Amino acid sequence: MALNKSMHPRNRYKDKPPNFAYLASKYPDFQKHVQTNLVGGVMLNFKDPEAVRALTCTLLKEDFGLTIEIPLERLIPTVPLRLNYIHWVEDLTGGQGSPRRGIDIVVKVPQKTLLMDALKEESIVYDFCMCNPPFFANQLEAKGVNSRNSRRPPPSSINTGGVTEIMAEGGELEFVKRIIHDSLQLKKRLRWYSCMLGKKCSLAPLKEELRKQGVPKVTHTEFCQGRTMRWALAWSFYEDVSVPSPPCKKRKLEKTRKPLSFTVPGPTAVELHSQISSISSTPTQTPSESITVWLEKILTDLKVLHKRVPCSENELSLFLTAVENTWIHARQKRRERGRQLREVPRAQPQTAPSLTPDTSSDPAPAPDLVSDPELATDTAPAGTAEDSTEPYSDGKETKEQKDTESGTDIIMEASNIEEPKQESSSPQDPPSPSTAHHFLFKCLVNVKAEETDVSVEMHWVEGQNKDLMNQLCTCLKNTLFRQVTKPTSP
């Protein structure tokens, strides 16, 4: 019953589908057609015409007090579908709770006309007409040859009905056009003309035909039940009738989108908590607070705008605005940066005066900065050219270069240059996310403790591409975990 939630709101079967077990216990004629599956559920074979007929007759008797007989060789209507149609006609005529007079096209008339011959001798003004026209133009179309999308699954129910009920020259399109042409002569003899359609592709050309004929009031709808879709078209020549709005194009409600998330295991969270003093002078009380501070540090390095926002008692929240993509292809960027650093000619450092006796007229040779970058960063004094080239070098750049040269694959690393320690609330923080007018996306990050672990969730707010948020989530996770595995400086 996949489409039942989109049935007409007054349809009694919308939220309460037929109870086959109850109906089988009450109606013996229906009971002989039901089957019990392995888990005890009651099933009906919808490809058996006798079973379909038994269901229709049973529902009409149980829910509407109607006793009918339907020949097997005739079209067997499904009650939920026809009830959708009736409720829509009620909406058209405003007839809910009050009697209305209508016509159901079943009267035998000459083939070239439909309504004209049935109404030519009457002067009664009817409120509506209903019609379930023959859907198919020939036998091949009735069997789905060249008319059914190959990607669709085969029908789940049998197609009953006589030739005159399911086939007509030109199919449903030409059949409904004949009703339209009759209505142009009858006009206000009926307040609303309507037809049900079996193919969505018939709807647009029929609406165009009505537009060409200058019909003032036109509307349409769709009927959803079980796994079946049907469409309906209605038109009127009365100016004073109210026209129900057609269904919105996006019929199905968008499902609640699950947030992106990852979990920081307990031991990892504890280790990050113990390292918090390396990036913040403000102590944190819990691992979840420390994870939040680490995330703020990473986001600052990535130039992602962020600020803390109010949240529930047991979690911390950050509102993020990503203005540019700074987290993708970081490994290639790191390699390129290392290549550039190796190619830049570096000035020789100024050596301090020797405290030992000079044993040679020539000065001691300066260390080779290019061949031994680690020695260079250890010995270069403040204020030299080395400082202006690498203001934040502390020896870890060499480690990253070695990783790069050895081919170590570190996925989506954001930055390999550490900034001086500063609190997240310092004046150097990026501007507030709310001030960014042009952005890639905005999201909300929630950090909360779950027993010994810490959970991080990213909720989409708005933006251009959700894949970018997915990439940033991966970057944040990898950078956090890499911090634990990175060797600490002595």
Tab-separated table of N, CA, C and O in Angstrom, residues 161-245:
chain	number	residue	atom	x	y	z
A	161	GLY	N	-12.423	-7.011	-17.714
A	161	GLY	CA	-13.242	-6.074	-18.487
A	161	GLY	C	-13.434	-6.543	-19.904
A	161	GLY	O	-12.562	-7.187	-20.506
A	162	GLY	N	-14.607	-6.209	-20.450
A	162	GLY	CA	-14.898	-6.552	-21.832
A	162	GLY	C	-14.200	-5.617	-22.797
A	162	GLY	O	-13.632	-4.592	-22.413
A	163	VAL	N	-14.245	-5.993	-24.080
A	163	VAL	CA	-13.561	-5.207	-25.105
A	163	VAL	C	-14.078	-3.778	-25.129
A	163	VAL	O	-13.319	-2.814	-25.228
A	164	THR	N	-15.395	-3.579	-25.029
A	164	THR	CA	-15.968	-2.239	-25.083
A	164	THR	C	-15.655	-1.423	-23.849
A	164	THR	O	-15.756	-0.199	-23.865
A	165	GLU	N	-15.273	-2.088	-22.776
A	165	GLU	CA	-14.968	-1.368	-21.536
A	165	GLU	C	-13.532	-0.886	-21.474
A	165	GLU	O	-13.241	0.144	-20.841
A	166	ILE	N	-12.616	-1.618	-22.088
A	166	ILE	CA	-11.201	-1.275	-21.953
A	166	ILE	C	-10.569	-0.767	-23.243
A	166	ILE	O	-9.455	-0.253	-23.214
A	167	MET	N	-11.269	-0.888	-24.372
A	167	MET	CA	-10.689	-0.453	-25.645
A	167	MET	C	-11.683	0.401	-26.420
A	167	MET	O	-12.885	0.169	-26.380
A	168	ALA	N	-11.145	1.410	-27.084
A	168	ALA	CA	-11.934	2.263	-27.960
A	168	ALA	C	-11.007	2.827	-29.026
A	168	ALA	O	-9.787	2.899	-28.822
A	169	GLU	N	-11.575	3.238	-30.144
A	169	GLU	CA	-10.764	3.784	-31.223
A	169	GLU	C	-10.036	5.042	-30.747
A	169	GLU	O	-10.648	5.995	-30.266
A	170	GLY	N	-8.728	5.011	-30.851
A	170	GLY	CA	-7.925	6.140	-30.395
A	170	GLY	C	-7.609	6.114	-28.912
A	170	GLY	O	-6.930	7.018	-28.412
A	171	GLY	N	-8.110	5.111	-28.182
A	171	GLY	CA	-7.828	5.004	-26.767
A	171	GLY	C	-8.510	6.098	-25.955
A	171	GLY	O	-9.429	6.782	-26.421
A	172	GLU	N	-8.059	6.285	-24.736
A	172	GLU	CA	-8.718	7.234	-23.842
A	172	GLU	C	-8.604	8.680	-24.321
A	172	GLU	O	-9.474	9.517	-24.059
A	173	LEU	N	-7.548	8.989	-25.047
A	173	LEU	CA	-7.353	10.351	-25.518
A	173	LEU	C	-8.480	10.784	-26.448
A	173	LEU	O	-9.108	11.841	-26.253
A	174	GLU	N	-8.761	9.963	-27.441
A	174	GLU	CA	-9.825	10.308	-28.386
A	174	GLU	C	-11.200	10.187	-27.734
A	174	GLU	O	-12.112	10.954	-28.066
A	175	PHE	N	-11.350	9.242	-26.809
A	175	PHE	CA	-12.632	9.071	-26.130
A	175	PHE	C	-12.996	10.333	-25.334
A	175	PHE	O	-14.120	10.838	-25.410
A	176	VAL	N	-12.044	10.868	-24.593
A	176	VAL	CA	-12.315	12.059	-23.792
A	176	VAL	C	-12.496	13.281	-24.689
A	176	VAL	O	-13.294	14.175	-24.385
A	177	LYS	N	-11.797	13.343	-25.818
A	177	LYS	CA	-11.998	14.451	-26.755
A	177	LYS	C	-13.429	14.477	-27.272
A	177	LYS	O	-14.008	15.558	-27.480
A	178	ARG	N	-14.028	13.314	-27.441
A	178	ARG	CA	-15.432	13.267	-27.866
A	178	ARG	C	-16.352	13.835	-26.784
A	178	ARG	O	-17.321	14.536	-27.075
A	179	ILE	N	-16.020	13.550	-25.524
A	179	ILE	CA	-16.807	14.131	-24.428
A	179	ILE	C	-16.624	15.650	-24.416
A	179	ILE	O	-17.584	16.411	-24.189
A	180	ILE	N	-15.391	16.125	-24.669
A	180	ILE	CA	-15.147	17.572	-24.701
A	180	ILE	C	-15.982	18.230	-25.795
A	180	ILE	O	-16.617	19.277	-25.579
A	181	HIS	N	-16.034	17.604	-26.979
A	181	HIS	CA	-16.795	18.181	-28.078
A	181	HIS	C	-18.290	18.170	-27.781
A	181	HIS	O	-19.006	19.124	-28.146
A	182	ASP	N	-18.787	17.137	-27.115
A	182	ASP	CA	-20.190	17.127	-26.693
A	182	ASP	C	-20.462	18.243	-25.681
A	182	ASP	O	-21.503	18.909	-25.725
A	183	SER	N	-19.499	18.445	-24.763
A	183	SER	CA	-19.704	19.468	-23.735
A	183	SER	C	-19.754	20.874	-24.335
A	183	SER	O	-20.401	21.776	-23.776
A	184	LEU	N	-19.099	21.085	-25.471
A	184	LEU	CA	-19.133	22.399	-26.116
A	184	LEU	C	-20.534	22.741	-26.612
A	184	LEU	O	-20.871	23.928	-26.774
A	185	GLN	N	-21.336	21.725	-26.852
A	185	GLN	CA	-22.726	21.963	-27.264
A	185	GLN	C	-23.668	21.979	-26.064
A	185	GLN	O	-24.588	22.801	-25.998
A	186	LEU	N	-23.405	21.097	-25.119
A	186	LEU	CA	-24.278	21.044	-23.935
A	186	LEU	C	-23.989	22.184	-22.962
A	186	LEU	O	-24.885	22.698	-22.293
A	187	LYS	N	-22.728	22.532	-22.852
A	187	LYS	CA	-22.251	23.601	-21.971
A	187	LYS	C	-22.866	23.536	-20.576
A	187	LYS	O	-22.549	22.665	-19.784
A	188	LYS	N	-23.805	24.437	-20.257
A	188	LYS	CA	-24.283	24.567	-18.886
A	188	LYS	C	-25.366	23.569	-18.512
A	188	LYS	O	-25.970	23.690	-17.432
A	189	ARG	N	-25.581	22.543	-19.347
A	189	ARG	CA	-26.487	21.463	-18.944
A	189	ARG	C	-25.870	20.652	-17.801
A	189	ARG	O	-26.570	19.950	-17.084
A	190	LEU	N	-24.552	20.704	-17.690
A	190	LEU	CA	-23.850	20.088	-16.566
A	190	LEU	C	-22.938	21.140	-15.940
A	190	LEU	O	-22.297	21.918	-16.649
A	191	ARG	N	-22.876	21.146	-14.617
A	191	ARG	CA	-22.004	22.117	-13.952
A	191	ARG	C	-20.536	21.693	-14.039
A	191	ARG	O	-19.659	22.535	-14.212
A	192	TRP	N	-20.276	20.405	-13.924
A	192	TRP	CA	-18.909	19.906	-14.011
A	192	TRP	C	-18.874	18.658	-14.898
A	192	TRP	O	-19.634	17.719	-14.697
A	193	TYR	N	-17.958	18.660	-15.880
A	193	TYR	CA	-17.653	17.474	-16.681
A	193	TYR	C	-16.345	16.898	-16.143
A	193	TYR	O	-15.392	17.645	-15.868
A	194	SER	N	-16.270	15.590	-16.020
A	194	SER	CA	-15.037	14.990	-15.497
A	194	SER	C	-14.792	13.631	-16.123
A	194	SER	O	-15.742	12.943	-16.539
A	195	CYS	N	-13.531	13.243	-16.174
A	195	CYS	CA	-13.115	11.927	-16.687
A	195	CYS	C	-11.900	11.452	-15.903
A	195	CYS	O	-11.039	12.260	-15.520
A	196	MET	N	-11.815	10.173	-15.664
A	196	MET	CA	-10.624	9.572	-15.059
A	196	MET	C	-9.722	9.061	-16.169
A	196	MET	O	-10.198	8.538	-17.179
A	197	LEU	N	-8.424	9.203	-15.982
A	197	LEU	CA	-7.445	8.816	-16.999
A	197	LEU	C	-6.501	7.763	-16.448
A	197	LEU	O	-6.096	7.831	-15.284
A	198	GLY	N	-6.152	6.825	-17.302
A	198	GLY	CA	-5.219	5.772	-16.897
A	198	GLY	C	-3.781	6.084	-17.235
A	198	GLY	O	-2.873	5.401	-16.771
A	199	LYS	N	-3.551	7.132	-18.056
A	199	LYS	CA	-2.192	7.485	-18.475
A	199	LYS	C	-1.943	8.967	-18.194
A	199	LYS	O	-2.726	9.825	-18.615
A	200	LYS	N	-0.854	9.234	-17.561
A	200	LYS	CA	-0.519	10.624	-17.268
A	200	LYS	C	-0.246	11.410	-18.544
A	200	LYS	O	-0.515	12.619	-18.619
A	201	CYS	N	0.258	10.721	-19.577
A	201	CYS	CA	0.603	11.406	-20.821
A	201	CYS	C	-0.634	11.937	-21.550
A	201	CYS	O	-0.511	12.771	-22.450
A	202	SER	N	-1.836	11.471	-21.154
A	202	SER	CA	-3.064	11.964	-21.790
A	202	SER	C	-3.490	13.310	-21.226
A	202	SER	O	-4.288	14.025	-21.851
A	203	LEU	N	-2.975	13.669	-20.060
A	203	LEU	CA	-3.460	14.852	-19.361
A	203	LEU	C	-3.120	16.143	-20.104
A	203	LEU	O	-3.997	17.003	-20.329
A	204	ALA	N	-1.886	16.309	-20.519
A	204	ALA	CA	-1.455	17.562	-21.157
A	204	ALA	C	-2.182	17.844	-22.471
A	204	ALA	O	-2.679	18.956	-22.664
A	205	PRO	N	-2.291	16.894	-23.410
A	205	PRO	CA	-3.015	17.198	-24.652
A	205	PRO	C	-4.495	17.496	-24.446
A	205	PRO	O	-5.064	18.310	-25.173
A	206	LEU	N	-5.113	16.882	-23.437
A	206	LEU	CA	-6.525	17.159	-23.175
A	206	LEU	C	-6.694	18.552	-22.570
A	206	LEU	O	-7.638	19.288	-22.912
A	207	LYS	N	-5.795	18.951	-21.705
A	207	LYS	CA	-5.853	20.312	-21.167
A	207	LYS	C	-5.613	21.341	-22.274
A	207	LYS	O	-6.247	22.408	-22.302
A	208	GLU	N	-4.720	21.023	-23.186
A	208	GLU	CA	-4.480	21.917	-24.315
A	208	GLU	C	-5.717	22.022	-25.206
A	208	GLU	O	-6.037	23.114	-25.704
A	209	GLU	N	-6.427	20.917	-25.406
A	209	GLU	CA	-7.657	20.931	-26.197
A	209	GLU	C	-8.711	21.832	-25.547
A	209	GLU	O	-9.389	22.619	-26.234
A	210	LEU	N	-8.845	21.743	-24.235
A	210	LEU	CA	-9.797	22.598	-23.521
A	210	LEU	C	-9.393	24.068	-23.621
A	210	LEU	O	-10.257	24.957	-23.738
A	211	ARG	N	-8.093	24.329	-23.575
A	211	ARG	CA	-7.632	25.711	-23.701
A	211	ARG	C	-7.962	26.271	-25.078
A	211	ARG	O	-8.425	27.423	-25.211
A	212	LYS	N	-7.737	25.459	-26.110
A	212	LYS	CA	-8.051	25.902	-27.476
A	212	LYS	C	-9.533	26.211	-27.646
A	212	LYS	O	-9.907	27.123	-28.388
A	213	GLN	N	-10.371	25.440	-26.951
A	213	GLN	CA	-11.818	25.632	-27.080
A	213	GLN	C	-12.344	26.751	-26.186
A	213	GLN	O	-13.538	27.032	-26.183
A	214	GLY	N	-11.462	27.360	-25.412
A	214	GLY	CA	-11.865	28.486	-24.590
A	214	GLY	C	-12.698	28.127	-23.379
A	214	GLY	O	-13.471	28.967	-22.892
A	215	VAL	N	-12.519	26.923	-22.855
A	215	VAL	CA	-13.264	26.516	-21.658
A	215	VAL	C	-12.737	27.305	-20.470
A	215	VAL	O	-11.521	27.287	-20.202
A	216	PRO	N	-13.583	27.992	-19.713
A	216	PRO	CA	-13.104	28.925	-18.686
A	216	PRO	C	-12.554	28.278	-17.431
A	216	PRO	O	-11.659	28.822	-16.791
A	217	LYS	N	-13.103	27.136	-17.018
A	217	LYS	CA	-12.705	26.524	-15.748
A	217	LYS	C	-12.189	25.111	-15.997
A	217	LYS	O	-12.941	24.238	-16.475
A	218	VAL	N	-10.919	24.883	-15.685
A	218	VAL	CA	-10.293	23.572	-15.909
A	218	VAL	C	-9.431	23.248	-14.693
A	218	VAL	O	-8.708	24.111	-14.178
A	219	THR	N	-9.487	22.014	-14.236
A	219	THR	CA	-8.617	21.556	-13.162
A	219	THR	C	-8.340	20.073	-13.332
A	219	THR	O	-8.969	19.395	-14.169
A	220	HIS	N	-7.409	19.570	-12.571
A	220	HIS	CA	-7.086	18.145	-12.637
A	220	HIS	C	-6.599	17.693	-11.270
A	220	HIS	O	-6.321	18.498	-10.378
A	221	THR	N	-6.479	16.385	-11.106
A	221	THR	CA	-5.966	15.824	-9.855
A	221	THR	C	-5.363	14.464	-10.138
A	221	THR	O	-5.345	13.995	-11.293
A	222	GLU	N	-4.861	13.830	-9.117
A	222	GLU	CA	-4.340	12.469	-9.243
A	222	GLU	C	-4.867	11.635	-8.098
A	222	GLU	O	-5.083	12.140	-6.993
A	223	PHE	N	-5.096	10.350	-8.381
A	223	PHE	CA	-5.627	9.414	-7.394
A	223	PHE	C	-4.527	8.408	-7.070
A	223	PHE	O	-3.949	7.801	-7.973
A	224	CYS	N	-4.263	8.237	-5.804
A	224	CYS	CA	-3.209	7.330	-5.354
A	224	CYS	C	-3.828	6.281	-4.441
A	224	CYS	O	-4.531	6.623	-3.490
A	225	GLN	N	-3.552	5.034	-4.701
A	225	GLN	CA	-4.027	3.958	-3.844
A	225	GLN	C	-3.219	2.705	-4.127
A	225	GLN	O	-2.958	2.386	-5.277
A	226	GLY	N	-2.834	2.015	-3.047
A	226	GLY	CA	-2.027	0.815	-3.219
A	226	GLY	C	-0.786	1.129	-4.032
A	226	GLY	O	-0.011	2.025	-3.729
A	227	ARG	N	-0.610	0.423	-5.143
A	227	ARG	CA	0.499	0.678	-6.055
A	227	ARG	C	0.018	1.285	-7.368
A	227	ARG	O	0.741	1.261	-8.362
A	228	THR	N	-1.177	1.824	-7.378
A	228	THR	CA	-1.802	2.304	-8.602
A	228	THR	C	-1.968	3.810	-8.584
A	228	THR	O	-2.364	4.383	-7.580
A	229	MET	N	-1.660	4.433	-9.714
A	229	MET	CA	-1.887	5.865	-9.908
A	229	MET	C	-2.898	6.047	-11.025
A	229	MET	O	-2.857	5.370	-12.044
A	230	ARG	N	-3.831	6.988	-10.817
A	230	ARG	CA	-4.764	7.410	-11.855
A	230	ARG	C	-4.846	8.938	-11.816
A	230	ARG	O	-4.517	9.562	-10.805
A	231	TRP	N	-5.312	9.529	-12.896
A	231	TRP	CA	-5.433	10.976	-12.994
A	231	TRP	C	-6.855	11.324	-13.409
A	231	TRP	O	-7.568	10.495	-13.988
A	232	ALA	N	-7.285	12.526	-13.123
A	232	ALA	CA	-8.642	12.948	-13.479
A	232	ALA	C	-8.610	14.384	-13.976
A	232	ALA	O	-7.809	15.207	-13.509
A	233	LEU	N	-9.495	14.673	-14.920
A	233	LEU	CA	-9.614	15.991	-15.523
A	233	LEU	C	-11.053	16.460	-15.384
A	233	LEU	O	-11.983	15.665	-15.558
A	234	ALA	N	-11.238	17.718	-15.068
A	234	ALA	CA	-12.591	18.271	-14.921
A	234	ALA	C	-12.624	19.670	-15.509
A	234	ALA	O	-11.637	20.406	-15.454
A	235	TRP	N	-13.780	20.053	-16.079
A	235	TRP	CA	-13.950	21.384	-16.651
A	235	TRP	C	-15.405	21.837	-16.513
A	235	TRP	O	-16.309	21.025	-16.362
A	236	SER	N	-15.600	23.151	-16.535
A	236	SER	CA	-16.933	23.709	-16.340
A	236	SER	C	-17.082	24.998	-17.148
A	236	SER	O	-16.099	25.710	-17.386
A	237	PHE	N	-18.322	25.284	-17.569
A	237	PHE	CA	-18.632	26.519	-18.292
A	237	PHE	C	-19.282	27.551	-17.373
A	237	PHE	O	-19.651	28.630	-17.838
A	238	TYR	N	-19.387	27.230	-16.099
A	238	TYR	CA	-19.955	28.157	-15.127
A	238	TYR	C	-18.831	29.015	-14.547
A	238	TYR	O	-17.789	28.493	-14.114
A	239	GLU	N	-19.056	30.307	-14.507
A	239	GLU	CA	-18.044	31.212	-13.985
A	239	GLU	C	-18.036	31.251	-12.456
A	239	GLU	O	-17.048	31.653	-11.858
A	240	ASP	N	-19.155	30.850	-11.834
A	240	ASP	CA	-19.279	31.006	-10.386
A	240	ASP	C	-18.823	29.787	-9.594
A	240	ASP	O	-18.917	29.775	-8.377
A	241	VAL	N	-18.342	28.747	-10.266
A	241	VAL	CA	-17.916	27.542	-9.540
A	241	VAL	C	-16.531	27.766	-8.957
A	241	VAL	O	-15.699	28.474	-9.518
A	242	SER	N	-16.303	27.181	-7.813
A	242	SER	CA	-14.963	27.227	-7.213
A	242	SER	C	-14.138	26.065	-7.756
A	242	SER	O	-14.632	24.943	-7.890
A	243	VAL	N	-12.902	26.356	-8.082
A	243	VAL	CA	-12.033	25.359	-8.724
A	243	VAL	C	-11.003	24.867	-7.723
A	243	VAL	O	-10.150	25.653	-7.273
A	244	PRO	N	-11.032	23.589	-7.340
A	244	PRO	CA	-10.003	23.062	-6.435
A	244	PRO	C	-8.618	23.158	-7.068
A	244	PRO	O	-8.464	22.985	-8.281
A	245	SER	N	-7.617	23.436	-6.272
A	245	SER	CA	-6.253	23.547	-6.791
A	245	SER	C	-5.732	22.175	-7.198
A	245	SER	O	-5.968	21.175	-6.514
